[in-house]
Amino acid sequence: MSESKLNVGIIGATGYVGQRFVTLLENHPWFSVAKLAASANSAGKTYEESVRNRFKLELPIPEYVKNMPVYDIAETAEFCDGLDFVFCAVNMRKGEIRVLEEKIAKLEVPVVSNNSAFREREDVPIIIPEINPEHSKIIEVQRKNWGTKRGFIAAKPNCSIQSYVPALTPLRSYGIDKISVCTYQAISGAGKVLADTPEILGNVVPFIGGEEEKSESEPLKVWGTLTGEAIVSAKDIAISAQCYRVPVQEGHTAAVSVTFNNKITKGKIINIWESYVPEIYKYKLPSAPKKFLTYLDKDNRPQPLLDANIGNGMGISIGRLREDNIFDYKFACLSHNTIRGAAGGAVLTAELLKVQGYL
Ligand SMILES: NC(=O)c1ccc[n+]([C@@H]2O[C@H](COP(=O)([O-])OP(=O)(O)OC[C@H]3O[C@@H](n4cnc5c(N)ncnc54)[C@H](OP(=O)(O)O)[C@@H]3O)[C@@H](O)[C@H]2O)c1
């Protein structure tokens, strides 16, 4: 255990998102990975043994985790002992995840969650640090509701919304009325690699379970208002989403059409994107990209292979802004789903929660 850094546990450490966590947290200036957990199948092995032949990233397994033991998360109290907080990214049933995360919060260990189990709860914030950092205040209400002093759950939103919500947020002052979005989502979003998924090669699957509903509702919560007791979702914007699985390894693309209540020019929109400096940049958080939004001028960008890693996978790239025949404008945008949309977004959220005094 570290005395100078916060000791963090990773639950689901052997999975795709968990593998991103162990690589992103190597040499993190504020957080030290103290414990790893997964299912009973991985427990009792070292991390290296448990992910041998299934380490999915293009990177080597970091040396610092190779010999760490993997705990069975069913032994929750033993795992949580000595931890300052946990990241949780598990492939379990929603009901099981709810029981697990609530148990951890009630053991007074904060949970920064990649899972959707609690995202709909009014006292659980879903945070994109550059967009709604103030929503963390609801943690005080949540602690009262759970009866905890330190423990809470803060969630990261669904990966699919993290390209178009960042692009649309700075345009909200022009009165966004309607959004139609189609997402083209990478296979890593299902925890898989292309080589193990022959059915997606040369193919497009027009269905990802539960994804369209989350893509339509979660942006409204991110843009929601904090009242004394709840986060109330925005009601003034209509969103229609279609979500497709495509043969891409990393990077979720979104094709967006949008109508505004007030007039805005193309030049103004690009200028707003290019000059946007999120409020949290004042904190100089270690995982924040130098530039949050980047407009790419070439007609054939953004592309997952060329642009998903912008800002170390934490930046959002946007392109092809043009007028539309039905809506006002349409454009494309892209984010790295397992970094910005999963582990990296969660690490940035934890950094924010630390400077805000919640961790
Ligand atoms: N992939 C993405 O881009 C992405 C983005 C945002 C959010 N998420 C969310 O993050 C979570 C994990 O996704 P993933 O893609 O990393 O999935 P994954 O690769 O399938 O990994 C699943 C992890 O969950 C563990 N697990 C499965 N059943 C368990 C059980 N009964 N008890 C304890 N641990 C169990 C696995 O452990 P074993 O190895 O021991 O089986 C593994 O560590 C999901 O909720 C997903 O929706 C994923």
GROMACS .gro file of C-alpha atoms and ligand atoms in nm:
model
  407
    1MET     CA    1   0.000   0.000   0.000
    2SER     CA    2   0.119   0.349  -0.081
    3GLU     CA    3   0.142   0.618   0.188
    4SER     CA    4   0.173   0.911  -0.047
    5LYS     CA    5  -0.088   0.819  -0.309
    6LEU     CA    6  -0.451   0.704  -0.291
    7ASN     CA    7  -0.470   0.324  -0.292
    8VAL     CA    8  -0.708   0.209  -0.561
    9GLY     CA    9  -0.861  -0.129  -0.643
   10ILE     CA   10  -0.966  -0.232  -0.993
   11ILE     CA   11  -1.270  -0.460  -1.012
   12GLY     CA   12  -1.295  -0.635  -1.348
   13ALA     CA   13  -0.917  -0.589  -1.388
   14THR     CA   14  -0.891  -0.886  -1.628
   15GLY     CA   15  -1.147  -0.749  -1.878
   16TYR     CA   16  -1.098  -0.512  -2.169
   17VAL     CA   17  -1.170  -0.198  -1.966
   18GLY     CA   18  -0.976  -0.341  -1.669
   19GLN     CA   19  -0.674  -0.390  -1.894
   20ARG     CA   20  -0.698  -0.026  -1.995
   21PHE     CA   21  -0.708   0.072  -1.627
   22VAL     CA   22  -0.389  -0.118  -1.541
   23THR     CA   23  -0.202   0.042  -1.832
   24LEU     CA   24  -0.335   0.396  -1.775
   25LEU     CA   25  -0.263   0.384  -1.401
   26GLU     CA   26   0.102   0.277  -1.436
   27ASN     CA   27   0.301   0.563  -1.277
   28HIS     CA   28  -0.012   0.770  -1.210
   29PRO     CA   29   0.096   1.070  -0.997
   30TRP     CA   30  -0.198   1.051  -0.751
   31PHE     CA   31  -0.326   0.689  -0.757
   32SER     CA   32  -0.147   0.364  -0.681
   33VAL     CA   33  -0.303   0.033  -0.793
   34ALA     CA   34  -0.309  -0.166  -0.468
   35LYS     CA   35  -0.546  -0.457  -0.547
   36LEU     CA   36  -0.705  -0.627  -0.848
   37ALA     CA   37  -1.028  -0.829  -0.856
   38ALA     CA   38  -1.234  -1.028  -1.105
   39SER     CA   39  -1.452  -1.340  -1.098
   40ALA     CA   40  -1.381  -1.668  -0.917
   41ASN     CA   41  -1.236  -1.798  -1.248
   42SER     CA   42  -0.943  -1.555  -1.227
   43ALA     CA   43  -0.904  -1.546  -0.849
   44GLY     CA   44  -0.603  -1.708  -0.688
   45LYS     CA   45  -0.382  -1.653  -0.994
   46THR     CA   46  -0.136  -1.375  -1.057
   47TYR     CA   47  -0.256  -1.105  -1.295
   48GLU     CA   48  -0.020  -1.228  -1.563
   49GLU     CA   49  -0.148  -1.588  -1.531
   50SER     CA   50  -0.510  -1.475  -1.539
   51VAL     CA   51  -0.480  -1.265  -1.857
   52ARG     CA   52  -0.227  -1.484  -2.040
   53ASN     CA   53  -0.359  -1.540  -2.396
   54ARG     CA   54  -0.635  -1.281  -2.345
   55PHE     CA   55  -0.453  -0.950  -2.298
   56LYS     CA   56  -0.638  -0.757  -2.566
   57LEU     CA   57  -0.446  -0.433  -2.590
   58GLU     CA   58  -0.171  -0.347  -2.835
   59LEU     CA   59   0.051  -0.277  -2.531
   60PRO     CA   60   0.252  -0.518  -2.310
   61ILE     CA   61   0.116  -0.616  -1.967
   62PRO     CA   62   0.274  -0.359  -1.733
   63GLU     CA   63   0.550  -0.508  -1.514
   64TYR     CA   64   0.406  -0.364  -1.193
   65VAL     CA   65   0.085  -0.572  -1.212
   66LYS     CA   66   0.225  -0.900  -1.346
   67ASN     CA   67   0.275  -1.063  -1.004
   68MET     CA   68  -0.016  -0.904  -0.822
   69PRO     CA   69  -0.275  -1.157  -0.702
   70VAL     CA   70  -0.629  -1.140  -0.842
   71TYR     CA   71  -0.900  -1.139  -0.573
   72ASP     CA   72  -1.246  -1.290  -0.608
   73ILE     CA   73  -1.475  -0.987  -0.581
   74ALA     CA   74  -1.730  -1.209  -0.405
   75GLU     CA   75  -1.495  -1.170  -0.105
   76THR     CA   76  -1.588  -0.802  -0.111
   77ALA     CA   77  -1.488  -0.690   0.239
   78GLU     CA   78  -1.148  -0.861   0.218
   79PHE     CA   79  -1.083  -0.693  -0.117
   80CYS     CA   80  -1.193  -0.348  -0.001
   81ASP     CA   81  -0.982  -0.354   0.316
   82GLY     CA   82  -0.721  -0.076   0.298
   83LEU     CA   83  -0.847   0.078  -0.028
   84ASP     CA   84  -0.922   0.449  -0.066
   85PHE     CA   85  -1.155   0.389  -0.362
   86VAL     CA   86  -1.224   0.145  -0.648
   87PHE     CA   87  -1.281   0.151  -1.021
   88CYS     CA   88  -1.546  -0.100  -1.124
   89ALA     CA   89  -1.592  -0.239  -1.479
   90VAL     CA   90  -1.753  -0.582  -1.472
   91ASN     CA   91  -1.957  -0.791  -1.708
   92MET     CA   92  -2.228  -0.908  -1.468
   93ARG     CA   93  -2.607  -0.880  -1.455
   94LYS     CA   94  -2.737  -0.533  -1.368
   95GLY     CA   95  -2.897  -0.658  -1.045
   96GLU     CA   96  -2.573  -0.826  -0.935
   97ILE     CA   97  -2.374  -0.510  -1.008
   98ARG     CA   98  -2.620  -0.303  -0.804
   99VAL     CA   99  -2.576  -0.535  -0.504
  100LEU     CA  100  -2.195  -0.529  -0.542
  101GLU     CA  101  -2.152  -0.152  -0.585
  102GLU     CA  102  -2.395  -0.068  -0.303
  103LYS     CA  103  -2.213  -0.310  -0.073
  104ILE     CA  104  -1.878  -0.145  -0.151
  105ALA     CA  105  -2.017   0.207  -0.098
  106LYS     CA  106  -2.159   0.092   0.238
  107LEU     CA  107  -1.814  -0.042   0.331
  108GLU     CA  108  -1.718   0.329   0.302
  109VAL     CA  109  -1.515   0.277  -0.015
  110PRO     CA  110  -1.613   0.514  -0.300
  111VAL     CA  111  -1.689   0.348  -0.636
  112VAL     CA  112  -1.609   0.514  -0.970
  113SER     CA  113  -1.816   0.297  -1.199
  114ASN     CA  114  -1.807   0.214  -1.568
  115ASN     CA  115  -2.122   0.008  -1.533
  116SER     CA  116  -2.473   0.129  -1.613
  117ALA     CA  117  -2.640  -0.029  -1.307
  118PHE     CA  118  -2.693   0.296  -1.112
  119ARG     CA  119  -2.682   0.557  -1.389
  120GLU     CA  120  -3.056   0.620  -1.374
  121ARG     CA  121  -3.060   0.686  -0.999
  122GLU     CA  122  -3.129   1.054  -0.930
  123ASP     CA  123  -2.862   1.081  -0.657
  124VAL     CA  124  -2.589   0.913  -0.865
  125PRO     CA  125  -2.397   1.155  -1.087
  126ILE     CA  126  -2.291   1.050  -1.437
  127ILE     CA  127  -1.991   1.267  -1.498
  128ILE     CA  128  -1.798   1.385  -1.802
  129PRO     CA  129  -1.553   1.605  -1.610
  130GLU     CA  130  -1.525   1.871  -1.883
  131ILE     CA  131  -1.905   1.906  -1.901
  132ASN     CA  132  -2.082   1.859  -1.568
  133PRO     CA  133  -1.819   1.866  -1.290
  134GLU     CA  134  -2.068   2.032  -1.054
  135HIS     CA  135  -2.295   1.724  -1.055
  136SER     CA  136  -2.058   1.563  -0.803
  137LYS     CA  137  -2.230   1.778  -0.535
  138ILE     CA  138  -2.514   1.523  -0.539
  139ILE     CA  139  -2.272   1.285  -0.363
  140GLU     CA  140  -2.358   1.463  -0.037
  141VAL     CA  141  -2.726   1.371  -0.089
  142GLN     CA  142  -2.633   1.017  -0.189
  143ARG     CA  143  -2.423   0.971   0.125
  144LYS     CA  144  -2.725   1.078   0.334
  145ASN     CA  145  -2.948   0.833   0.143
  146TRP     CA  146  -2.703   0.540   0.180
  147GLY     CA  147  -2.616   0.640   0.539
  148THR     CA  148  -2.243   0.653   0.458
  149LYS     CA  149  -1.965   0.896   0.555
  150ARG     CA  150  -1.714   0.831   0.271
  151GLY     CA  151  -1.879   0.573   0.049
  152PHE     CA  152  -2.065   0.671  -0.271
  153ILE     CA  153  -2.107   0.570  -0.634
  154ALA     CA  154  -2.015   0.804  -0.920
  155ALA     CA  155  -2.070   0.673  -1.271
  156LYS     CA  156  -1.923   0.750  -1.606
  157PRO     CA  157  -2.181   0.768  -1.887
  158ASN     CA  158  -2.220   0.523  -2.172
  159CYS     CA  159  -1.927   0.523  -2.414
  160SER     CA  160  -2.146   0.596  -2.719
  161ILE     CA  161  -2.246   0.944  -2.598
  162GLN     CA  162  -1.893   1.067  -2.536
  163SER     CA  163  -1.830   1.187  -2.888
  164TYR     CA  164  -2.149   1.381  -2.958
  165VAL     CA  165  -2.229   1.517  -2.610
  166PRO     CA  166  -1.888   1.693  -2.587
  167ALA     CA  167  -1.935   1.840  -2.938
  168LEU     CA  168  -2.290   1.962  -2.867
  169THR     CA  169  -2.236   2.094  -2.514
  170PRO     CA  170  -2.070   2.428  -2.602
  171LEU     CA  171  -2.348   2.491  -2.859
  172ARG     CA  172  -2.628   2.463  -2.603
  173SER     CA  173  -2.646   2.841  -2.558
  174TYR     CA  174  -2.789   2.854  -2.914
  175GLY     CA  175  -3.088   2.648  -2.797
  176ILE     CA  176  -3.045   2.291  -2.921
  177ASP     CA  177  -3.393   2.170  -3.015
  178LYS     CA  178  -3.357   1.829  -3.187
  179ILE     CA  179  -3.072   1.584  -3.231
  180SER     CA  180  -3.063   1.281  -3.458
  181VAL     CA  181  -2.754   1.066  -3.405
  182CYS     CA  182  -2.629   0.742  -3.556
  183THR     CA  183  -2.333   0.578  -3.381
  184TYR     CA  184  -2.087   0.339  -3.547
  185GLN     CA  185  -1.943   0.152  -3.250
  186ALA     CA  186  -1.619  -0.044  -3.225
  187ILE     CA  187  -1.607  -0.412  -3.131
  188SER     CA  188  -1.396  -0.335  -2.820
  189GLY     CA  189  -1.715  -0.179  -2.683
  190ALA     CA  190  -1.834  -0.537  -2.639
  191GLY     CA  191  -1.503  -0.632  -2.470
  192LYS     CA  192  -1.385  -0.809  -2.788
  193VAL     CA  193  -1.107  -0.794  -3.046
  194LEU     CA  194  -1.166  -0.823  -3.421
  195ALA     CA  195  -0.959  -1.141  -3.449
  196ASP     CA  196  -1.197  -1.325  -3.210
  197THR     CA  197  -1.511  -1.189  -3.373
  198PRO     CA  198  -1.522  -1.319  -3.734
  199GLU     CA  199  -1.895  -1.248  -3.758
  200ILE     CA  200  -1.831  -0.872  -3.758
  201LEU     CA  201  -1.567  -0.876  -4.034
  202GLY     CA  202  -1.713  -0.735  -4.357
  203ASN     CA  203  -2.035  -0.675  -4.169
  204VAL     CA  204  -2.250  -0.422  -3.982
  205VAL     CA  205  -2.489  -0.521  -3.704
  206PRO     CA  206  -2.779  -0.276  -3.660
  207PHE     CA  207  -2.841  -0.359  -3.293
  208ILE     CA  208  -2.655  -0.319  -2.963
  209GLY     CA  209  -2.876  -0.419  -2.671
  210GLY     CA  210  -2.990  -0.124  -2.459
  211GLU     CA  211  -2.757   0.119  -2.634
  212GLU     CA  212  -3.013   0.335  -2.816
  213GLU     CA  213  -3.212   0.394  -2.497
  214LYS     CA  214  -2.895   0.498  -2.308
  215SER     CA  215  -2.781   0.715  -2.601
  216GLU     CA  216  -3.110   0.904  -2.588
  217SER     CA  217  -3.150   0.940  -2.211
  218GLU     CA  218  -2.798   0.978  -2.067
  219PRO     CA  219  -2.710   1.304  -2.250
  220LEU     CA  220  -3.018   1.462  -2.089
  221LYS     CA  221  -2.893   1.364  -1.744
  222VAL     CA  222  -2.542   1.495  -1.818
  223TRP     CA  223  -2.706   1.823  -1.926
  224GLY     CA  224  -2.944   1.806  -1.629
  225THR     CA  225  -2.986   2.043  -1.337
  226LEU     CA  226  -2.877   1.983  -0.984
  227THR     CA  227  -3.159   2.050  -0.735
  228GLY     CA  228  -3.128   2.005  -0.360
  229GLU     CA  229  -3.215   1.635  -0.372
  230ALA     CA  230  -3.164   1.509  -0.728
  231ILE     CA  231  -3.018   1.556  -1.073
  232VAL     CA  232  -3.314   1.641  -1.295
  233SER     CA  233  -3.262   1.556  -1.663
  234ALA     CA  234  -3.288   1.832  -1.925
  235LYS     CA  235  -3.633   1.836  -2.083
  236ASP     CA  236  -3.592   2.088  -2.363
  237ILE     CA  237  -3.403   1.865  -2.612
  238ALA     CA  238  -3.533   1.570  -2.816
  239ILE     CA  239  -3.281   1.300  -2.913
  240SER     CA  240  -3.326   1.011  -3.154
  241ALA     CA  241  -3.041   0.757  -3.165
  242GLN     CA  242  -2.949   0.457  -3.377
  243CYS     CA  243  -2.653   0.243  -3.268
  244TYR     CA  244  -2.463   0.009  -3.503
  245ARG     CA  245  -2.174  -0.229  -3.436
  246VAL     CA  246  -1.905  -0.199  -3.705
  247PRO     CA  247  -1.577  -0.382  -3.781
  248VAL     CA  248  -1.355  -0.128  -3.604
  249GLN     CA  249  -1.127  -0.219  -3.311
  250GLU     CA  250  -1.121   0.110  -3.118
  251GLY     CA  251  -1.320   0.431  -3.160
  252HIS     CA  252  -1.691   0.510  -3.163
  253THR     CA  253  -1.796   0.744  -3.447
  254ALA     CA  254  -2.121   0.941  -3.439
  255ALA     CA  255  -2.304   1.104  -3.732
  256VAL     CA  256  -2.505   1.391  -3.584
  257SER     CA  257  -2.782   1.613  -3.724
  258VAL     CA  258  -2.898   1.903  -3.510
  259THR     CA  259  -3.153   2.186  -3.510
  260PHE     CA  260  -3.111   2.505  -3.305
  261ASN     CA  261  -3.374   2.750  -3.180
  262ASN     CA  262  -3.142   3.042  -3.256
  263LYS     CA  263  -2.944   3.119  -3.569
  264ILE     CA  264  -2.579   3.021  -3.573
  265THR     CA  265  -2.330   3.016  -3.860
  266LYS     CA  266  -2.096   2.736  -3.957
  267GLY     CA  267  -1.793   2.956  -3.888
  268LYS     CA  268  -1.924   3.038  -3.541
  269ILE     CA  269  -1.975   2.668  -3.456
  270ILE     CA  270  -1.619   2.580  -3.559
  271ASN     CA  271  -1.487   2.877  -3.367
  272ILE     CA  272  -1.677   2.768  -3.054
  273TRP     CA  273  -1.536   2.414  -3.080
  274GLU     CA  274  -1.181   2.526  -3.146
  275SER     CA  275  -1.172   2.781  -2.865
  276TYR     CA  276  -1.358   2.574  -2.603
  277VAL     CA  277  -1.169   2.553  -2.273
  278PRO     CA  278  -1.354   2.343  -2.013
  279GLU     CA  279  -1.383   2.491  -1.665
  280ILE     CA  280  -1.193   2.199  -1.509
  281TYR     CA  281  -0.874   2.294  -1.694
  282LYS     CA  282  -0.801   2.524  -1.400
  283TYR     CA  283  -0.730   2.209  -1.194
  284LYS     CA  284  -0.462   2.078  -1.435
  285LEU     CA  285  -0.584   1.720  -1.390
  286PRO     CA  286  -0.316   1.469  -1.498
  287SER     CA  287  -0.537   1.280  -1.747
  288ALA     CA  288  -0.709   1.580  -1.912
  289PRO     CA  289  -0.613   1.616  -2.279
  290LYS     CA  290  -0.439   1.940  -2.375
  291LYS     CA  291  -0.729   2.011  -2.613
  292PHE     CA  292  -1.077   1.866  -2.549
  293LEU     CA  293  -1.235   1.931  -2.892
  294THR     CA  294  -1.049   1.936  -3.223
  295TYR     CA  295  -1.211   2.025  -3.555
  296LEU     CA  296  -1.044   1.847  -3.848
  297ASP     CA  297  -1.081   2.038  -4.174
  298LYS     CA  298  -1.034   1.748  -4.418
  299ASP     CA  299  -1.349   1.601  -4.576
  300ASN     CA  300  -1.254   1.242  -4.488
  301ARG     CA  301  -1.192   1.291  -4.115
  302PRO     CA  302  -1.232   1.193  -3.836
  303GLN     CA  303  -1.146   0.826  -3.884
  304PRO     CA  304  -1.097   0.573  -3.601
  305LEU     CA  305  -0.761   0.449  -3.730
  306LEU     CA  306  -0.621   0.801  -3.769
  307ASP     CA  307  -0.793   1.002  -3.498
  308ALA     CA  308  -0.916   0.787  -3.206
  309ASN     CA  309  -0.589   0.843  -3.019
  310ILE     CA  310  -0.604   1.222  -3.033
  311GLY     CA  311  -0.507   1.365  -2.692
  312ASN     CA  312  -0.383   1.021  -2.580
  313GLY     CA  313  -0.731   0.883  -2.647
  314MET     CA  314  -0.892   1.150  -2.427
  315GLY     CA  315  -0.966   1.413  -2.696
  316ILE     CA  316  -1.275   1.434  -2.917
  317SER     CA  317  -1.232   1.488  -3.292
  318ILE     CA  318  -1.501   1.648  -3.505
  319GLY     CA  319  -1.533   1.700  -3.881
  320ARG     CA  320  -1.756   1.743  -4.186
  321LEU     CA  321  -1.973   2.023  -4.047
  322ARG     CA  322  -2.220   2.121  -4.317
  323GLU     CA  323  -2.576   2.250  -4.362
  324ASP     CA  324  -2.856   1.994  -4.371
  325ASN     CA  325  -3.181   1.983  -4.574
  326ILE     CA  326  -3.401   1.882  -4.281
  327PHE     CA  327  -3.202   1.980  -3.969
  328ASP     CA  328  -2.982   2.294  -3.948
  329TYR     CA  329  -2.641   2.122  -3.953
  330LYS     CA  330  -2.482   1.779  -3.963
  331PHE     CA  331  -2.133   1.663  -3.868
  332ALA     CA  332  -1.924   1.360  -3.765
  333CYS     CA  333  -1.741   1.311  -3.436
  334LEU     CA  334  -1.528   1.042  -3.277
  335SER     CA  335  -1.401   0.933  -2.935
  336HIS     CA  336  -1.183   0.647  -2.813
  337ASN     CA  337  -1.434   0.415  -2.647
  338THR     CA  338  -1.207   0.221  -2.409
  339ILE     CA  339  -1.001   0.529  -2.308
  340ARG     CA  340  -1.221   0.842  -2.311
  341GLY     CA  341  -1.538   0.632  -2.311
  342ALA     CA  342  -1.430   0.392  -2.035
  343ALA     CA  343  -1.111   0.366  -1.827
  344GLY     CA  344  -0.957   0.705  -1.915
  345GLY     CA  345  -1.285   0.886  -1.853
  346ALA     CA  346  -1.316   0.712  -1.517
  347VAL     CA  347  -0.959   0.803  -1.417
  348LEU     CA  348  -1.024   1.167  -1.509
  349THR     CA  349  -1.347   1.156  -1.306
  350ALA     CA  350  -1.155   1.021  -1.005
  351GLU     CA  351  -0.898   1.300  -1.044
  352LEU     CA  352  -1.180   1.554  -1.045
  353LEU     CA  353  -1.342   1.393  -0.738
  354LYS     CA  354  -1.005   1.408  -0.561
  355VAL     CA  355  -0.955   1.782  -0.619
  356GLN     CA  356  -1.318   1.840  -0.518
  357GLY     CA  357  -1.249   1.661  -0.188
  358TYR     CA  358  -1.475   1.356  -0.237
  359LEU     CA  359  -1.190   1.099  -0.243
  360LIG     N1  360  -1.558  -0.194  -2.353
  360LIG     C1  361  -1.598  -0.067  -2.352
  360LIG     O1  362  -1.567   0.012  -2.445
  360LIG     C2  363  -1.681  -0.014  -2.240
  360LIG     C3  364  -1.705   0.123  -2.237
  360LIG     C4  365  -1.780   0.175  -2.132
  360LIG     C5  366  -1.829   0.093  -2.035
  360LIG     N2  367  -1.806  -0.042  -2.040
  360LIG     C6  368  -1.863  -0.123  -1.932
  360LIG     O2  369  -1.755  -0.175  -1.853
  360LIG     C7  370  -1.790  -0.304  -1.802
  360LIG     C8  371  -1.684  -0.406  -1.843
  360LIG     O3  372  -1.673  -0.409  -1.983
  360LIG     P1  373  -1.554  -0.488  -2.056
  360LIG     O4  374  -1.567  -0.451  -2.199
  360LIG     O5  375  -1.427  -0.463  -1.986
  360LIG     O6  376  -1.601  -0.641  -2.034
  360LIG     P2  377  -1.511  -0.773  -2.038
  360LIG     O7  378  -1.390  -0.755  -2.121
  360LIG     O8  379  -1.606  -0.882  -2.072
  360LIG     O9  380  -1.460  -0.789  -1.884
  360LIG     C9  381  -1.545  -0.825  -1.787
  360LIG    C10  382  -1.479  -0.828  -1.648
  360LIG    O10  383  -1.583  -0.862  -1.556
  360LIG    C11  384  -1.539  -0.973  -1.479
  360LIG     N3  385  -1.653  -1.056  -1.442
  360LIG    C12  386  -1.740  -1.121  -1.524
  360LIG     N4  387  -1.830  -1.190  -1.448
  360LIG    C13  388  -1.797  -1.167  -1.318
  360LIG    C14  389  -1.851  -1.209  -1.195
  360LIG     N5  390  -1.957  -1.290  -1.187
  360LIG     N6  391  -1.792  -1.165  -1.082
  360LIG    C15  392  -1.685  -1.083  -1.086
  360LIG     N7  393  -1.629  -1.039  -1.201
  360LIG    C16  394  -1.686  -1.081  -1.315
  360LIG    C17  395  -1.444  -1.050  -1.568
  360LIG    O11  396  -1.362  -1.132  -1.487
  360LIG     P3  397  -1.303  -1.275  -1.538
  360LIG    O12  398  -1.194  -1.240  -1.634
  360LIG    O13  399  -1.256  -1.339  -1.413
  360LIG    O14  400  -1.418  -1.346  -1.604
  360LIG    C18  401  -1.369  -0.934  -1.633
  360LIG    O15  402  -1.269  -0.886  -1.546
  360LIG    C19  403  -1.931  -0.335  -1.857
  360LIG    O16  404  -2.028  -0.293  -1.762
  360LIG    C20  405  -1.939  -0.246  -1.980
  360LIG    O17  406  -2.071  -0.213  -2.013
  360LIG    C21  407  -1.732  -0.097  -2.139
   0.00000   0.00000   0.00000
